[in-house]
CSV table of C-alpha atoms in Angstrom, one decimal:
chain,number,residue,atom,x,y,z
A,284,MET,CA,213.1,10.1,78.9
A,285,THR,CA,215.2,11.9,81.5
A,286,LEU,CA,216.4,15.4,82.5
A,287,ARG,CA,220.0,15.5,83.6
A,288,ILE,CA,221.2,18.2,85.9
A,289,ASP,CA,225.0,18.6,86.1
A,290,ILE,CA,226.1,19.4,89.7
A,291,GLY,CA,229.8,18.8,89.1
A,292,GLY,CA,232.1,21.0,91.2
A,293,PRO,CA,232.7,21.6,94.9
A,294,PRO,CA,230.5,19.3,97.0
A,295,SER,CA,229.3,22.0,99.4
A,296,GLY,CA,226.0,23.7,98.4
A,297,ARG,CA,225.3,21.4,95.4
A,298,VAL,CA,221.9,20.5,96.8
A,299,ARG,CA,219.7,22.5,99.2
A,300,PHE,CA,216.2,21.8,100.6
A,301,ALA,CA,213.9,24.7,101.5
A,302,ALA,CA,210.3,25.7,101.6
A,303,SER,CA,208.8,28.3,99.3
A,304,PRO,CA,205.5,30.1,100.0
A,305,LEU,CA,205.3,31.2,96.3
A,306,ALA,CA,205.9,27.7,95.0
A,307,GLU,CA,203.2,26.3,97.3
A,308,LEU,CA,200.7,29.0,96.2
A,309,THR,CA,201.5,28.1,92.6
A,310,ALA,CA,200.8,24.4,93.4
A,311,MET,CA,197.4,25.4,95.0
A,312,LEU,CA,196.6,27.5,91.9
A,313,HIS,CA,197.3,24.4,89.7
A,314,VAL,CA,194.9,22.4,91.9
A,315,LEU,CA,192.3,25.0,91.3
A,316,ALA,CA,192.9,24.9,87.6
A,317,GLU,CA,193.2,21.1,87.3
A,318,PRO,CA,191.3,19.5,90.2
A,319,THR,CA,191.1,16.2,88.4
A,320,HIS,CA,194.9,15.9,88.8
A,321,HIS,CA,194.4,16.0,92.6
A,322,PRO,CA,191.3,14.0,93.6
A,323,GLN,CA,192.2,14.0,97.2
A,324,LEU,CA,192.0,17.9,97.1
A,325,GLY,CA,188.7,18.0,95.2
A,326,GLY,CA,186.7,19.2,98.2
A,327,TRP,CA,189.3,21.9,99.1
A,328,ALA,CA,189.2,23.2,95.5
A,329,ALA,CA,185.4,23.3,95.4
A,330,ASP,CA,185.3,25.2,98.7
A,331,VAL,CA,187.9,27.7,97.5
A,332,TRP,CA,186.1,28.4,94.2
A,333,ALA,CA,182.8,28.8,96.0
A,334,GLY,CA,184.3,31.4,98.3
A,335,LEU,CA,186.3,33.4,95.8
A,336,PRO,CA,185.1,37.0,94.9
A,337,PRO,CA,183.9,37.0,91.3
A,338,GLU,CA,186.7,39.4,90.3
A,339,LEU,CA,189.4,37.2,91.7
A,340,ALA,CA,187.9,34.1,90.1
A,341,GLU,CA,188.0,35.8,86.7
A,342,ARG,CA,191.6,36.9,87.2
A,343,LEU,CA,192.6,33.3,88.0
A,344,ARG,CA,191.0,32.1,84.8
A,345,GLU,CA,192.6,34.9,82.9
A,346,ALA,CA,196.2,33.9,83.9
A,347,GLU,CA,195.8,30.2,84.5
A,348,PHE,CA,198.3,29.4,81.7
A,349,LEU,CA,201.1,30.4,84.1
A,350,TRP,CA,200.4,27.4,86.3
A,351,ARG,CA,197.9,25.0,84.7
A,352,SER,CA,199.8,22.6,82.5
A,353,SER,CA,203.3,23.7,83.4
A,354,ARG,CA,204.6,26.4,85.8
A,355,ALA,CA,206.1,29.7,84.8
A,356,ASP,CA,209.7,29.5,86.0
A,357,PHE,CA,209.5,32.7,88.1
A,358,LEU,CA,206.7,31.1,90.2
A,359,VAL,CA,209.1,28.3,91.4
A,360,PRO,CA,211.9,30.3,93.1
A,361,ALA,CA,215.5,29.0,93.4
A,362,ARG,CA,216.1,31.2,96.4
A,363,PRO,CA,213.1,30.8,98.7
A,364,ARG,CA,212.2,33.5,101.2
A,365,LEU,CA,210.3,33.3,104.5
A,366,SER,CA,207.3,35.2,103.2
A,367,LEU,CA,205.3,35.4,100.0
A,368,ALA,CA,205.8,39.1,99.8
A,369,GLU,CA,209.6,38.8,99.8
A,370,GLU,CA,209.4,36.2,97.0
A,371,LEU,CA,207.1,38.4,95.0
A,372,ASP,CA,209.6,41.3,95.4
A,373,ASP,CA,212.2,39.0,93.9
A,374,VAL,CA,210.0,38.3,91.0
A,375,ASP,CA,209.6,42.1,90.5
A,376,ARG,CA,213.4,42.3,90.1
A,377,ILE,CA,213.4,40.0,87.1
A,378,ASP,CA,213.8,41.9,83.8
A,379,ASP,CA,211.0,42.1,81.3
A,380,GLU,CA,212.8,39.9,78.7
A,381,LYS,CA,213.2,37.0,81.1
A,382,TYR,CA,209.7,37.3,82.7
A,383,VAL,CA,207.9,37.5,79.3
A,384,SER,CA,209.9,34.6,77.9
A,385,ALA,CA,208.9,32.4,80.9
A,386,ALA,CA,205.2,33.5,80.7
A,387,LEU,CA,205.0,32.9,76.9
A,388,ILE,CA,206.4,29.4,77.3
A,389,THR,CA,203.5,28.4,79.5
A,390,THR,CA,200.9,30.5,77.6
A,391,CYS,CA,201.8,28.9,74.3
A,392,GLY,CA,201.5,25.5,75.8
A,393,SER,CA,204.8,23.8,75.4
A,394,ASN,CA,208.1,23.7,77.3
A,395,ARG,CA,209.7,22.9,73.9
A,396,VAL,CA,209.0,26.5,72.8
A,397,HIS,CA,211.7,28.9,73.6
A,398,PHE,CA,211.6,32.7,73.2
A,399,GLY,CA,215.1,34.2,73.4
A,400,SER,CA,216.8,36.0,70.6
A,401,PRO,CA,215.3,37.8,68.8
A,402,SER,CA,213.0,38.9,71.6
A,403,PRO,CA,209.2,39.0,70.9
A,404,LEU,CA,209.2,42.4,72.8
A,405,ALA,CA,211.4,43.9,70.1
A,406,ASP,CA,211.2,41.7,67.0
A,407,ALA,CA,208.0,41.8,64.9
A,408,GLY,CA,208.6,38.3,63.5
A,409,ALA,CA,209.1,36.8,67.0
A,410,ARG,CA,206.0,38.6,68.2
A,411,GLU,CA,203.8,37.1,65.5
A,412,ARG,CA,205.2,33.6,66.1
A,413,ALA,CA,204.3,33.9,69.8
A,414,LEU,CA,200.8,35.2,69.0
A,415,ASP,CA,200.2,32.4,66.4
A,416,LEU,CA,201.2,29.8,69.0
A,417,ALA,CA,199.0,31.4,71.6
A,418,GLN,CA,196.1,31.6,69.2
A,419,ALA,CA,196.3,27.9,68.6
A,420,ARG,CA,195.9,27.3,72.3
A,421,GLY,CA,192.7,29.4,72.5
A,422,ALA,CA,191.2,32.9,72.7
A,423,LEU,CA,192.1,33.5,76.3
A,424,GLN,CA,195.7,32.5,75.7
A,425,GLU,CA,195.9,34.8,72.6
A,426,ALA,CA,194.4,37.7,74.6
A,427,PHE,CA,196.8,37.2,77.5
A,428,ALA,CA,199.8,37.0,75.1
A,429,GLU,CA,198.7,40.2,73.3
A,430,ARG,CA,198.4,42.1,76.6
A,431,LEU,CA,201.8,40.8,77.8
A,432,LEU,CA,203.6,41.8,74.7
A,433,ALA,CA,201.9,45.2,74.5
A,434,ASP,CA,202.5,46.2,78.1
A,435,PRO,CA,204.6,43.8,80.2
A,436,ALA,CA,204.7,46.1,83.2
A,437,ALA,CA,200.9,46.3,83.5
A,438,VAL,CA,200.5,42.5,83.2
A,439,ARG,CA,203.2,41.9,85.7
A,440,ALA,CA,201.6,44.2,88.2
A,441,ARG,CA,198.2,42.5,87.6
A,442,VAL,CA,199.6,39.0,88.1
A,443,ARG,CA,201.3,40.1,91.4
A,444,HIS,CA,198.1,41.7,92.6
A,445,THR,CA,196.2,38.5,91.7
A,446,LEU,CA,198.6,36.5,93.8
A,447,GLU,CA,198.3,38.9,96.7
A,448,GLN,CA,194.5,38.6,96.5
A,449,CYS,CA,194.9,34.8,96.6
A,450,ALA,CA,197.0,35.1,99.8
A,451,GLU,CA,194.1,36.9,101.5
A,452,ALA,CA,191.4,34.7,100.0
A,453,PHE,CA,192.8,31.3,100.8
A,454,PHE,CA,196.6,30.9,100.8
A,455,ASP,CA,197.4,32.4,104.2
A,456,ALA,CA,194.9,30.1,106.0
A,457,ALA,CA,196.2,27.0,104.1
A,458,TRP,CA,199.8,27.9,104.6
A,459,ASP,CA,199.6,27.9,108.3
A,460,GLY,CA,199.0,24.1,108.3
A,461,VAL,CA,201.1,23.3,105.2
A,462,ALA,CA,204.2,25.0,106.6
A,463,VAL,CA,204.3,22.5,109.5
A,464,GLN,CA,204.3,19.5,107.2
A,465,LEU,CA,206.9,21.1,105.0
A,466,ALA,CA,209.1,21.9,108.0
A,467,THR,CA,208.9,18.2,109.1
A,468,ASP,CA,209.9,17.0,105.7
A,469,LEU,CA,212.8,19.5,105.5
A,470,ARG,CA,214.2,18.3,108.8
A,471,LEU,CA,214.2,14.7,107.5
A,472,LYS,CA,215.7,15.6,104.1
A,473,ASN,CA,218.4,17.8,105.6
A,474,ASP,CA,219.3,15.2,108.2
A,475,LEU,CA,219.7,12.6,105.4
A,476,LEU,CA,221.8,15.1,103.4
A,477,LYS,CA,224.1,15.7,106.3
A,478,ARG,CA,224.4,12.1,107.6
A,479,GLN,CA,224.2,10.0,104.4
A,480,GLY,CA,224.9,12.4,101.5
A,481,ILE,CA,223.2,13.6,98.4
A,482,GLY,CA,222.3,10.1,97.1
A,483,ALA,CA,220.2,9.2,100.1
A,484,ALA,CA,218.5,12.5,100.2
A,485,LEU,CA,217.5,12.2,96.5
A,486,VAL,CA,216.1,8.7,97.0
A,487,SER,CA,213.9,10.1,99.7
A,488,VAL,CA,212.6,12.8,97.3
A,489,SER,CA,211.1,10.5,94.7
A,490,GLY,CA,211.8,7.2,92.9
A,491,ALA,CA,212.1,9.4,89.8
A,492,VAL,CA,215.1,11.3,91.1
A,493,THR,CA,218.5,9.6,91.3
A,494,LEU,CA,222.2,10.5,91.6
A,495,ALA,CA,224.4,9.3,88.7
A,496,PRO,CA,227.1,6.8,89.6
A,497,ASP,CA,229.8,9.4,89.2
A,498,GLY,CA,228.0,11.7,91.7
A,499,ASP,CA,228.2,14.7,89.3
A,500,CYS,CA,224.7,14.5,87.8
A,501,ILE,CA,221.1,14.4,89.1
A,502,VAL,CA,218.8,12.3,86.8
A,503,VAL,CA,215.1,13.1,86.8
A,504,ASP,CA,212.4,11.0,85.0
A,505,LYS,CA,210.5,13.7,83.1
A,506,LEU,CA,208.6,14.2,79.8
A,507,GLN,CA,211.5,14.7,77.4
A,508,ASP,CA,215.3,14.1,77.2
A,509,ASN,CA,217.1,17.2,78.2
A,510,ALA,CA,220.1,18.5,80.2
A,511,THR,CA,221.0,21.6,82.2
A,512,ALA,CA,223.7,22.6,84.6
A,513,ALA,CA,223.7,24.1,88.1
A,514,HIS,CA,226.7,26.3,87.2
A,515,GLY,CA,228.0,26.3,90.8
A,516,ALA,CA,224.8,27.6,92.2
A,517,GLY,CA,223.4,24.2,93.1
A,518,VAL,CA,219.9,22.7,92.8
A,519,THR,CA,217.1,23.8,95.1
A,520,PHE,CA,214.5,21.2,96.2
A,521,LEU,CA,211.1,22.5,97.4
A,522,PRO,CA,208.7,20.2,99.2
A,523,SER,CA,205.0,20.6,98.4
A,524,VAL,CA,201.8,19.3,100.0
A,525,PHE,CA,199.5,20.6,97.3
A,526,GLY,CA,201.7,19.6,94.4
A,527,ARG,CA,201.5,15.9,94.7
A,528,PRO,CA,201.8,13.8,92.6
A,529,HIS,CA,203.7,16.2,90.4
A,530,LEU,CA,207.4,16.5,90.2
A,531,VAL,CA,208.0,20.0,88.8
A,532,VAL,CA,211.5,21.0,87.5
A,533,VAL,CA,212.8,24.4,86.4
A,534,HIS,CA,215.6,23.7,83.9
A,535,ALA,CA,215.3,26.4,81.2
A,536,PRO,CA,218.5,28.2,80.2
A,537,GLY,CA,219.3,31.2,82.4
A,538,TRP,CA,217.4,29.8,85.4
A,539,GLN,CA,218.9,28.0,88.4
A,540,PRO,CA,217.6,24.4,88.5
A,541,VAL,CA,214.7,23.9,90.9
A,542,VAL,CA,212.8,20.7,91.7
A,543,GLN,CA,209.4,20.9,93.5
A,544,TYR,CA,208.5,17.4,94.9
A,545,PRO,CA,205.5,15.9,96.7
A,546,VAL,CA,206.0,15.3,100.4
A,547,GLU,CA,204.0,12.1,100.2
A,548,ALA,CA,202.5,9.8,97.6
A,549,SER,CA,198.8,9.3,97.0
A,550,PRO,CA,197.5,5.9,97.9
A,551,ALA,CA,196.6,3.4,95.2
A,552,GLU,CA,193.0,2.4,94.8
A,553,PRO,CA,191.8,-1.1,93.7
A,554,VAL,CA,190.4,-1.3,90.2
A,555,PRO,CA,188.6,-4.1,88.3
A,556,LEU,CA,191.0,-6.6,86.5
A,557,GLU,CA,189.2,-6.3,83.2
A,558,THR,CA,189.6,-2.5,83.3
A,559,VAL,CA,193.3,-2.8,84.1
A,560,THR,CA,193.8,-5.4,81.3
A,561,LEU,CA,192.0,-3.2,78.7
A,562,ARG,CA,193.9,-0.1,79.5
A,563,LEU,CA,197.3,-1.7,80.0
A,564,GLU,CA,197.0,-3.1,76.5
A,565,ALA,CA,196.4,0.5,75.2
A,566,LEU,CA,199.4,1.7,77.2
A,567,ALA,CA,201.7,-1.1,75.9
A,568,HIS,CA,203.5,1.2,73.4
A,569,PRO,CA,206.2,3.8,74.1
A,570,VAL,CA,204.7,6.3,71.7
A,571,ARG,CA,201.3,6.2,73.4
A,572,LEU,CA,202.9,6.7,76.8
A,573,ARG,CA,204.7,9.8,75.5
A,574,LEU,CA,201.5,11.1,74.1
A,575,LEU,CA,199.8,10.6,77.4
A,576,ARG,CA,202.5,12.4,79.3
A,577,THR,CA,202.2,15.3,76.9
A,578,LEU,CA,198.4,15.4,77.2
A,579,ALA,CA,198.7,15.3,81.0
A,580,ARG,CA,200.0,18.9,80.6
A,581,GLY,CA,196.8,20.0,78.9
A,582,PRO,CA,194.7,19.5,75.8
A,583,HIS,CA,196.5,19.1,72.5
A,584,THR,CA,195.6,18.8,68.8
A,585,THR,CA,196.9,16.0,66.6
A,586,GLY,CA,199.1,18.4,64.8
A,587,GLU,CA,200.6,19.7,68.0
A,588,LEU,CA,201.4,16.2,69.2
A,589,ALA,CA,202.9,15.3,65.8
A,590,ASN,CA,205.1,18.4,65.9
A,591,ALA,CA,206.2,17.8,69.5
A,592,TRP,CA,207.3,14.2,68.8
A,593,GLU,CA,208.3,14.5,65.2
A,594,LEU,CA,205.7,12.0,64.1
A,595,THR,CA,203.2,12.1,61.2
A,596,PRO,CA,199.6,13.2,61.9
A,597,PRO,CA,198.2,9.8,60.7
A,598,GLU,CA,200.6,8.0,63.0
A,599,VAL,CA,199.5,10.1,66.0
A,600,SER,CA,195.8,9.7,65.0
A,601,ARG,CA,196.2,5.9,65.1
A,602,HIS,CA,197.7,6.0,68.6
A,603,LEU,CA,195.1,8.4,69.8
A,604,ALA,CA,192.3,6.2,68.5
A,605,VAL,CA,193.7,3.2,70.6
A,606,LEU,CA,193.7,5.4,73.7
A,607,ARG,CA,190.2,6.7,73.0
A,608,ARG,CA,188.8,3.2,72.7
A,609,ALA,CA,190.3,2.4,76.1
A,610,GLY,CA,188.5,5.4,77.5
A,611,LEU,CA,191.7,7.2,78.4
A,612,LEU,CA,191.0,10.3,76.2
A,613,THR,CA,188.2,12.7,75.5
A,614,THR,CA,187.9,15.2,72.6
A,615,ARG,CA,186.4,18.6,72.2
A,616,ARG,CA,186.1,20.7,69.0
A,617,ASP,CA,187.2,24.3,69.2
A,618,GLY,CA,186.6,25.9,65.9
A,619,ARG,CA,188.9,24.2,63.4
A,620,TYR,CA,190.8,22.5,66.1
A,621,VAL,CA,190.0,19.1,67.8
A,622,ARG,CA,191.7,18.9,71.2
A,623,TYR,CA,192.4,15.7,73.0
A,624,THR,CA,192.3,15.6,76.8
A,625,LEU,CA,193.6,13.0,79.2
A,626,ASN,CA,190.8,11.2,81.2
A,627,LEU,CA,192.5,11.5,84.5
A,628,PRO,CA,189.9,9.8,86.7
A,629,ASP,CA,190.0,6.6,84.7
A,630,LEU,CA,193.8,6.7,84.4
A,631,SER,CA,194.1,7.2,88.2
A,632,ALA,CA,192.1,4.0,88.7
A,633,LEU,CA,195.1,2.1,87.3
A,634,GLY,CA,197.1,3.0,90.4
A,635,SER,CA,199.1,5.9,91.9
A,636,ASP,CA,202.4,4.8,90.5
A,637,LEU,CA,201.2,5.1,86.9
A,638,LEU,CA,199.4,8.3,87.6
A,639,ALA,CA,202.5,9.8,89.2
A,640,ALA,CA,204.7,8.7,86.3
A,641,VAL,CA,202.4,10.2,83.7
A,642,LEU,CA,201.9,13.5,85.6
A,643,ARG,CA,205.5,14.1,86.4
């Protein structure tokens, strides 16, 4: 499963490396929403939650779909600025159609869902489809989607204000230290790019990012097979301290490709051989690996997984049962839905390479 980014065209400007305050804030928000994805940052997340004003904590829970299982594209900018305020100003310049589409994709829980034409802002059928998908994700998602479709300007202003409050509450203090690490990584990447070319720079980003033999395509190991093109604008690579081990890629139509990559890998931890054997047996099937990578993005029902991978619900159920017996999944009933959740602590015991591959 790969994402291919066409960078054919003049060699200059096809790849750029830069730091983004907004993308790093979004990575921090993801850590706060999914601390089990980032065990090395568990203490930081607990301290931040403990110090948040109640109103801000509620706002983060209210809009967490924008960064929890995947990132809204407008939160990972292709043209980074020096300050968070400047990047938020750029977000304000995005039209409602594009903003709402990006927000609904994350709210409705799948990057396979696309909202384009007809627009849910103008078409009743598209609106109902969006609300149905959001309802299946939960009451909070449904409420957020309803507010977004009813008054995009109000929701956009509220999201921006929430991000500005985060800057005051925890981001500004963390950014001072993070910016130094990002600057160091950028010097190394840009030096490789200048002296050895795109291929060497991509190898230093991640083992999951490579340059095709013809030099006209970047290949990224991600959840599904897909393709996009840089259209002469190039691909922006953003280093992240708080984002590891994730490799986040913006590739939706209409958006310039962006890759947010971890600046260093998490160390592997030793695990009992019996545990490794049991779980590797459960993972020894390509369908189960695909299901795990989907579940790493958030809880899903059997029906959602079946639709995503064009499988029958009984087939998905059999694979889920194997993963559950291995202790890699947990379940929670929510009304008429049963949601499966990845057991990240036990999966991480298998090693950082597997964890990074599943969470990409």
